[in-house]
Coordinates of C-alpha atoms in Angstrom, one line a residue:
M1 CA 133.4 204.3 259.5
A2 CA 132.0 206.9 256.5
A3 CA 130.3 205.7 253.5
S4 CA 132.1 206.7 249.7
S5 CA 129.7 209.1 247.8
R6 CA 131.5 208.5 244.2
G7 CA 129.1 208.6 241.4
F8 CA 126.5 210.2 244.0
F9 CA 125.7 213.6 242.1
D10 CA 127.2 214.2 238.4
F11 CA 125.2 217.5 238.5
K12 CA 125.9 220.1 235.7
L13 CA 122.7 221.4 234.5
R14 CA 123.3 224.8 232.2
V15 CA 120.5 227.3 232.5
T16 CA 120.5 228.7 229.0
P17 CA 118.3 229.1 225.6
Q18 CA 121.1 227.3 223.9
L19 CA 120.3 224.6 222.0
N20 CA 122.7 221.5 221.9
H21 CA 122.3 217.8 221.8
F22 CA 121.2 215.5 224.1
P23 CA 123.4 212.4 224.8
E24 CA 122.3 209.3 223.3
L25 CA 120.7 207.0 225.3
C26 CA 123.4 204.4 226.5
R27 CA 122.9 201.1 224.9
R28 CA 125.5 198.6 226.6
K29 CA 127.3 196.2 223.8
R30 CA 126.9 192.6 225.1
R31 CA 128.8 189.6 223.8
K32 CA 127.3 187.5 221.4
L33 CA 126.5 184.3 223.3
C34 CA 126.8 180.9 221.7
F35 CA 123.9 177.8 222.8
D36 CA 126.5 174.6 224.4
A37 CA 125.1 171.8 225.8
Q38 CA 124.8 172.7 229.2
R39 CA 120.6 172.1 229.9
V40 CA 118.9 174.3 231.9
P41 CA 115.3 173.5 233.5
L42 CA 112.7 176.6 232.8
G43 CA 109.6 175.6 235.2
N44 CA 108.8 172.8 233.2
L45 CA 110.3 173.6 230.2
K46 CA 114.1 172.4 229.1
F47 CA 116.4 174.4 226.8
H48 CA 120.2 174.8 226.0
C49 CA 121.7 177.6 227.8
C50 CA 124.2 179.5 226.9
C51 CA 126.0 180.5 229.4
S52 CA 129.3 179.0 230.9
D53 CA 130.4 180.9 233.4
S54 CA 131.1 180.0 236.8
V55 CA 128.6 182.0 239.1
T56 CA 131.1 182.7 241.7
P57 CA 130.0 185.8 242.7
I58 CA 132.3 188.8 241.8
R59 CA 132.8 191.5 244.2
R60 CA 131.9 195.0 243.5
T61 CA 133.7 198.0 244.2
S62 CA 131.6 200.0 247.4
G63 CA 132.0 201.9 250.3
A64 CA 131.9 201.4 254.0
G65 CA 129.6 202.4 256.9
N66 CA 128.0 200.7 259.4
G67 CA 124.0 201.8 260.4
G68 CA 122.6 201.0 263.5
D69 CA 119.9 203.6 263.9
K70 CA 117.3 202.7 261.8
I71 CA 117.3 203.1 258.2
E72 CA 114.6 204.4 256.0
E73 CA 112.7 201.2 256.2
R74 CA 112.0 199.5 253.2
R75 CA 110.5 195.9 253.4
F76 CA 111.0 193.4 250.8
D77 CA 108.3 191.1 250.3
P78 CA 109.6 187.5 250.8
K79 CA 107.0 185.9 249.0
K80 CA 121.7 188.8 218.1
N81 CA 121.7 191.0 216.7
S82 CA 119.9 188.7 213.4
H83 CA 118.6 191.5 211.4
I84 CA 119.2 195.0 212.1
H85 CA 118.8 197.8 210.2
R86 CA 121.2 200.9 211.2
V87 CA 120.0 204.5 211.6
R88 CA 122.0 206.8 209.5
T89 CA 119.3 209.3 209.4
Q90 CA 119.2 211.1 212.9
A91 CA 116.1 209.9 215.0
T92 CA 116.6 213.1 216.9
P93 CA 116.3 216.6 215.6
P94 CA 119.3 218.4 214.6
A95 CA 119.1 220.6 217.8
A96 CA 117.8 219.5 221.6
M97 CA 118.5 221.1 225.2
P98 CA 121.5 220.7 227.3
F99 CA 121.0 217.5 229.7
A100 CA 124.6 216.9 231.3
S101 CA 125.2 214.4 233.6
P102 CA 125.5 215.3 237.3
P103 CA 129.4 216.1 239.4
S104 CA 130.5 214.1 242.3
I105 CA 129.1 216.2 246.0
L106 CA 130.4 213.6 248.4
K107 CA 133.9 212.9 249.7
Q108 CA 136.0 209.4 248.9
E109 CA 136.8 208.0 251.8
K110 CA 138.3 204.6 253.2
F111 CA 136.5 201.2 252.9
F112 CA 137.1 197.4 254.1
P113 CA 135.7 194.4 252.6
R114 CA 132.5 193.3 253.2
C115 CA 133.2 189.4 253.4
T116 CA 135.6 188.4 255.9
P117 CA 135.9 185.2 257.3
R118 CA 132.9 183.1 259.5
N119 CA 132.2 184.8 262.6
S120 CA 134.5 188.3 262.2
G121 CA 131.1 189.9 260.6
P122 CA 130.6 191.5 257.0
Q123 CA 132.4 194.9 256.7
S124 CA 130.1 197.1 255.1
R125 CA 131.8 198.6 251.6
D126 CA 128.1 199.9 249.9
T127 CA 128.4 203.2 247.8
P128 CA 125.3 205.3 246.5
P129 CA 124.5 203.2 243.2
K130 CA 125.7 205.4 239.9
R131 CA 123.8 206.7 237.9
D132 CA 122.5 205.8 234.3
T133 CA 124.1 202.2 234.9
G134 CA 120.8 200.5 234.1
I135 CA 120.5 197.0 235.0
A136 CA 123.0 195.0 236.2
N137 CA 123.5 191.0 235.2
E138 CA 123.3 188.8 238.7
K139 CA 126.9 188.0 238.9
D140 CA 127.8 191.7 239.4
W141 CA 125.5 191.5 242.8
G142 CA 127.7 188.5 244.5
I143 CA 124.6 186.9 245.9
S144 CA 125.2 184.2 248.2
L145 CA 122.6 182.7 250.2
L146 CA 123.6 180.7 253.6
N147 CA 122.6 177.1 253.7
E148 CA 122.9 177.4 257.4
N149 CA 121.0 179.0 260.1
V150 CA 122.7 182.3 261.2
N151 CA 121.6 184.6 263.6
E152 CA 125.0 186.8 264.7
S153 CA 126.6 189.6 265.8
G154 CA 129.5 191.2 266.8
T155 CA 131.7 194.6 267.4
N156 CA 134.7 195.3 265.2
E157 CA 138.2 196.7 266.3
D158 CA 136.9 200.8 265.7
G159 CA 133.6 200.6 267.6
S160 CA 131.3 199.7 264.9
T161 CA 128.9 196.9 264.9
W162 CA 127.1 194.5 262.5
Y163 CA 124.6 191.8 262.2
R164 CA 123.7 189.0 259.9
E165 CA 121.1 186.4 259.9
N166 CA 119.1 184.1 257.2
G167 CA 116.0 182.4 257.2
E168 CA 113.5 180.5 254.7
E169 CA 109.4 181.0 254.5
L170 CA 107.2 178.7 253.0
G171 CA 103.9 179.7 251.9
E172 CA 100.6 178.0 249.7
N173 CA 101.5 176.3 246.0
G174 CA 104.8 175.6 247.0
Y175 CA 106.2 179.0 247.8
R176 CA 109.3 179.2 249.3
C177 CA 111.7 182.2 250.2
R178 CA 115.3 182.0 251.5
W179 CA 116.9 185.2 252.4
T180 CA 120.1 186.7 254.2
R181 CA 120.2 190.0 255.9
M182 CA 123.4 191.9 257.2
G183 CA 124.2 195.5 258.4
G184 CA 126.1 198.0 261.1
Q185 CA 126.1 200.8 262.1
S186 CA 129.5 202.9 262.9
H187 CA 130.5 203.5 266.7
D188 CA 128.6 206.7 266.9
G189 CA 125.5 205.7 265.2
S190 CA 126.3 208.4 262.1
S191 CA 126.6 205.9 259.4
Q192 CA 124.8 202.7 258.9
W193 CA 123.9 200.4 255.9
K194 CA 121.6 197.8 255.6
E195 CA 121.7 194.6 252.5
T196 CA 119.1 191.9 252.2
W197 CA 119.4 189.0 249.4
W198 CA 116.4 186.7 248.5
E199 CA 115.4 184.2 246.1
K200 CA 111.6 182.8 245.7
S201 CA 110.1 180.0 243.7
D202 CA 106.7 177.9 243.9
W203 CA 105.4 175.1 242.0
T204 CA 104.3 177.0 239.1
G205 CA 108.0 177.4 238.2
Y206 CA 108.4 180.8 239.3
K207 CA 111.7 182.0 240.3
E208 CA 113.1 185.4 241.5
L209 CA 116.3 186.5 242.7
G210 CA 116.8 189.9 244.2
V211 CA 118.6 192.4 246.6
E212 CA 117.7 195.2 248.5
K213 CA 120.2 197.9 250.1
S214 CA 120.5 201.2 251.7
G215 CA 122.7 203.2 253.7
R216 CA 123.1 206.8 255.4
N217 CA 126.9 208.6 256.1
S218 CA 128.2 210.8 258.7
E219 CA 127.3 213.4 256.3
G220 CA 123.2 212.8 256.0
D221 CA 123.8 211.7 252.6
S222 CA 121.2 208.7 252.1
W223 CA 120.6 206.0 249.3
W224 CA 118.5 203.1 248.5
E225 CA 118.5 200.5 245.5
T226 CA 116.7 197.5 244.8
W227 CA 117.2 194.6 242.1
Q228 CA 115.3 191.7 241.2
E229 CA 115.0 189.3 238.1
N230 CA 111.9 186.4 237.7
L231 CA 111.0 183.9 235.4
H232 CA 107.6 183.1 234.7
Q233 CA 105.6 181.1 232.0
D234 CA 102.8 182.8 230.9
E235 CA 99.6 181.0 232.0
W236 CA 97.8 181.5 228.7
S237 CA 100.9 180.8 226.3
N238 CA 103.2 178.9 228.4
I239 CA 105.8 180.9 226.5
A240 CA 108.9 181.2 229.4
R241 CA 109.3 185.4 230.1
I242 CA 112.3 186.8 232.0
E243 CA 111.8 190.3 233.7
R244 CA 114.8 192.5 235.0
S245 CA 114.6 195.6 237.2
A246 CA 116.2 198.0 239.1
Q247 CA 115.3 201.0 241.3
K248 CA 118.0 203.2 242.8
Q249 CA 117.5 206.7 244.7
A250 CA 119.9 208.7 246.8
K251 CA 119.8 212.3 248.7
S252 CA 122.3 214.8 249.4
G253 CA 122.3 215.6 253.2
T254 CA 123.8 219.1 252.6
E255 CA 122.2 220.4 249.6
N256 CA 118.4 220.2 247.9
A257 CA 119.8 217.2 245.4
G258 CA 118.5 213.8 244.8
W259 CA 117.7 211.8 241.6
Y260 CA 116.0 208.7 241.5
E261 CA 115.6 206.0 238.7
K262 CA 113.5 203.0 237.6
W263 CA 115.0 200.5 234.9
W264 CA 113.0 197.6 233.6
E265 CA 113.6 194.7 231.0
K266 CA 111.1 192.4 229.7
Y267 CA 112.0 189.0 227.3
D268 CA 110.0 186.0 226.4
A269 CA 111.0 183.1 224.4
K270 CA 109.7 184.4 220.8
G271 CA 111.7 187.4 220.7
W272 CA 109.2 189.9 222.1
T273 CA 111.1 192.4 224.4
E274 CA 110.3 195.4 225.9
K275 CA 113.0 198.0 228.0
G276 CA 112.3 201.3 229.3
A277 CA 113.3 203.6 232.1
H278 CA 112.0 206.9 234.2
K279 CA 114.4 209.2 235.6
Y280 CA 114.4 212.1 237.6
G281 CA 116.9 214.4 239.6
R282 CA 117.4 217.6 241.4
L283 CA 120.4 220.3 241.9
N284 CA 119.1 223.0 244.0
E285 CA 116.9 225.4 242.0
Q286 CA 117.1 223.1 238.5
S287 CA 115.6 219.7 238.4
W288 CA 115.2 217.4 235.1
W289 CA 113.2 214.3 233.9
E290 CA 113.6 211.7 231.8
K291 CA 111.2 208.6 230.0
W292 CA 112.3 206.0 227.2
G293 CA 110.9 203.2 226.0
E294 CA 111.2 200.1 223.4
N295 CA 109.0 198.0 222.4
Y296 CA 109.8 194.7 219.7
D297 CA 107.3 192.1 219.3
G298 CA 109.5 189.3 218.1
R299 CA 108.1 189.4 214.2
G300 CA 109.7 192.6 212.9
S301 CA 107.9 195.7 214.5
V302 CA 109.5 197.8 216.7
L303 CA 108.7 201.4 218.6
K304 CA 111.0 203.5 220.3
W305 CA 110.4 207.0 222.1
T306 CA 112.2 209.1 224.1
D307 CA 111.0 212.4 226.3
K308 CA 113.1 214.5 228.1
W309 CA 112.8 218.2 229.7
A310 CA 114.0 219.9 232.5
E311 CA 113.6 223.3 234.2
T312 CA 114.6 225.9 236.6
E313 CA 113.0 227.5 239.5
L314 CA 113.2 230.8 237.7
G315 CA 110.8 229.8 234.9
T316 CA 112.7 228.5 232.3
K317 CA 112.0 224.9 230.8
W318 CA 113.0 222.9 228.0
G319 CA 112.8 220.1 226.6
D320 CA 113.2 217.2 223.6
K321 CA 111.1 214.3 222.3
W322 CA 110.9 212.1 219.7
E323 CA 109.2 208.8 218.6
E324 CA 109.9 205.9 215.7
R325 CA 107.6 203.2 214.7
F326 CA 108.9 200.3 211.8
F327 CA 107.4 197.4 210.3
K328 CA 109.4 195.6 207.3
G329 CA 111.0 199.1 206.1
I330 CA 107.7 201.0 206.3
G331 CA 107.2 203.5 209.4
S332 CA 107.7 206.8 210.3
R333 CA 109.8 209.3 213.1
H334 CA 108.9 212.1 214.5
G335 CA 109.8 215.0 217.3
E336 CA 109.6 218.0 219.0
T337 CA 112.2 220.7 220.6
W338 CA 111.0 223.3 222.8
H339 CA 111.9 225.9 225.2
V340 CA 110.0 228.3 227.6
S341 CA 111.5 231.4 229.1
P342 CA 110.6 232.7 232.5
S343 CA 108.0 235.0 230.4
S344 CA 106.2 232.2 229.3
E345 CA 107.5 232.9 225.7
R346 CA 107.5 229.7 223.8
W347 CA 109.5 228.3 221.1
S348 CA 109.4 225.1 219.4
R349 CA 110.4 222.9 216.4
T350 CA 108.7 220.0 214.9
W351 CA 109.8 217.3 212.4
G352 CA 108.6 214.4 210.6
E353 CA 109.5 211.4 208.3
E354 CA 108.0 209.2 206.6
H355 CA 109.6 206.1 205.3
F356 CA 107.5 204.3 202.4
G357 CA 109.9 201.4 202.0
N358 CA 110.4 202.2 198.3
G359 CA 113.8 204.6 198.9
K360 CA 111.4 207.7 199.2
V361 CA 111.6 209.6 202.5
H362 CA 109.0 212.4 202.8
K363 CA 110.7 215.1 205.3
Y364 CA 108.9 217.7 207.2
G365 CA 109.0 220.2 209.9
N366 CA 107.9 223.7 210.8
S367 CA 109.1 225.8 213.9
T368 CA 107.5 228.9 215.6
T369 CA 110.1 231.1 214.1
G370 CA 108.8 230.9 210.6
E371 CA 110.9 228.0 209.7
S372 CA 109.6 225.3 207.1
W373 CA 110.3 222.1 205.3
D374 CA 108.4 219.8 203.7
I375 CA 110.2 217.5 200.6
V376 CA 110.8 214.0 199.3
V377 CA 114.3 212.6 198.9
D378 CA 115.8 209.8 197.6
E379 CA 117.0 207.9 201.1
D380 CA 117.7 204.2 202.5
T381 CA 115.7 203.3 205.8
Y382 CA 117.8 202.0 208.7
Y383 CA 115.9 201.2 212.0
E384 CA 116.9 198.4 214.3
A385 CA 114.2 195.7 213.8
E386 CA 115.1 193.5 216.8
P387 CA 116.9 194.4 220.0
H388 CA 120.7 194.4 220.6
Y389 CA 120.3 192.2 223.7
G390 CA 117.4 189.6 223.5
W391 CA 116.5 186.4 224.7
A392 CA 119.3 184.4 224.7
D393 CA 121.5 186.6 226.0
V394 CA 119.6 187.4 228.9
V395 CA 119.0 183.7 229.5
G396 CA 123.0 183.2 229.5
D397 CA 123.2 186.1 232.1
S398 CA 121.0 184.9 234.2
S399 CA 122.5 181.2 235.2
Q400 CA 122.0 181.9 238.8
L401 CA 118.1 182.6 238.7
L402 CA 117.5 179.5 236.1
S403 CA 119.3 177.2 239.1
I404 CA 117.1 177.9 242.0
E405 CA 115.2 174.6 243.0
H406 CA 111.8 174.8 243.9
L407 CA 110.3 172.3 246.7
E408 CA 109.5 168.8 245.6
R409 CA 105.9 168.8 244.9
P410 CA 103.8 165.6 246.4
P411 CA 102.2 163.2 244.0
G412 CA 99.1 164.6 243.0
V413 CA 99.5 167.7 244.4
F414 CA 98.9 170.3 241.9
P415 CA 99.8 174.2 241.5
N416 CA 96.6 176.5 242.0
L417 CA 96.8 179.1 238.7
D418 CA 95.6 182.2 239.7
F419 CA 96.4 183.8 235.8
V420 CA 97.9 186.5 237.5
S421 CA 101.1 187.8 236.3
P422 CA 103.8 189.0 238.8
P423 CA 104.1 193.0 239.0
S424 CA 106.2 194.6 236.9
P425 CA 107.3 199.0 237.2
K426 CA 104.8 200.5 236.1
A427 CA 105.2 204.7 235.4
D428 CA 102.6 205.4 238.3
D429 CA 105.1 203.9 241.0
L430 CA 106.8 207.1 240.4
P431 CA 107.6 209.8 242.7
D432 CA 104.4 212.0 243.0
D433 CA 107.0 214.9 242.1
L434 CA 107.3 213.9 238.7
P435 CA 105.2 216.7 236.3
S436 CA 104.0 215.4 232.8
S437 CA 106.2 216.1 230.2
Q438 CA 105.4 219.8 228.6

């Protein structure tokens, strides 16, 4: 069986000094959630949850390809909008360089459902992850851990093979990890797939839900993806936090092409929120990078920033970056658009805005071609003081995570607290070939 690659690549980078607008960062619209009477435990906390939806798995559209030879092994460690100022003046400069989305390279082929009656074996319908899709909700993964011990394998009618197994690991401090692993390969071993689901918990109230999947098809295309969300309480403040993250990558087997993305979101019960992404892609002689972040302190202060750049093997480079900081209607925005030719000739335009909170805005800027402006205008200040998707939303979308049960703690036994928060995505985890912004 072969695996689909719809969405594997969508590259359309143009090598041109002309300036176009950057595509805006995708901000998914979420339904507004209301709290109902369902009470959900958060470690030692209890509060009302706003998710009344069923946790029945929603199956994803995916593709086929059973695996057998070794896939690249990546071990998993078993261990609303209340006050929104809408931006009327653009936070980005009027011109930016082209960063188009990358076109399909692989062929769409026939797939089979992954879930079949017991003892008939899981059938892969995995596809490479899609670019710029952010962090999925837990329901999109359809994680369903087996309650009984299973260790089985078999052969399908087309000669492809499969296996499925599950287990439980216990450790200190009431640590428990339940996991299910499945995979397979085509009859000739040219395509393969693997997927692992897990849930973790311990006596401190820590809970984690995760997925890791990988695959390879007969054309040599390969992919890997991991997703997880966790709940824990800050050891110093006892404030509950939920963190979600995703990493995705895909490589073409026929071209010098591939991409990598890391996404993360962090929320706490007091309204503090952090979101960000790092992205990298390459298609033959063209490469591009993107980083962005959002920080809300829960008290009205907000920081947002974006940095994008690209280059070709001929030496042409271009990019765009901006940043905004606001608190109680007072703040600033500034940015730069730039371009470097193969002969190292550099062009740039910088711009800035100072918002005084009294209806006056100072705008200034200049470019290497002699442009210059410095004016004060009467203009209202608009910005997002709170995230469009925050604590109440993530709680409502994390019912399966919150329902994880930890082991019973014996009387008189207390968890050991090491005052170390669970690891979270960091910039230095990116691939080594990511250069810094120009």
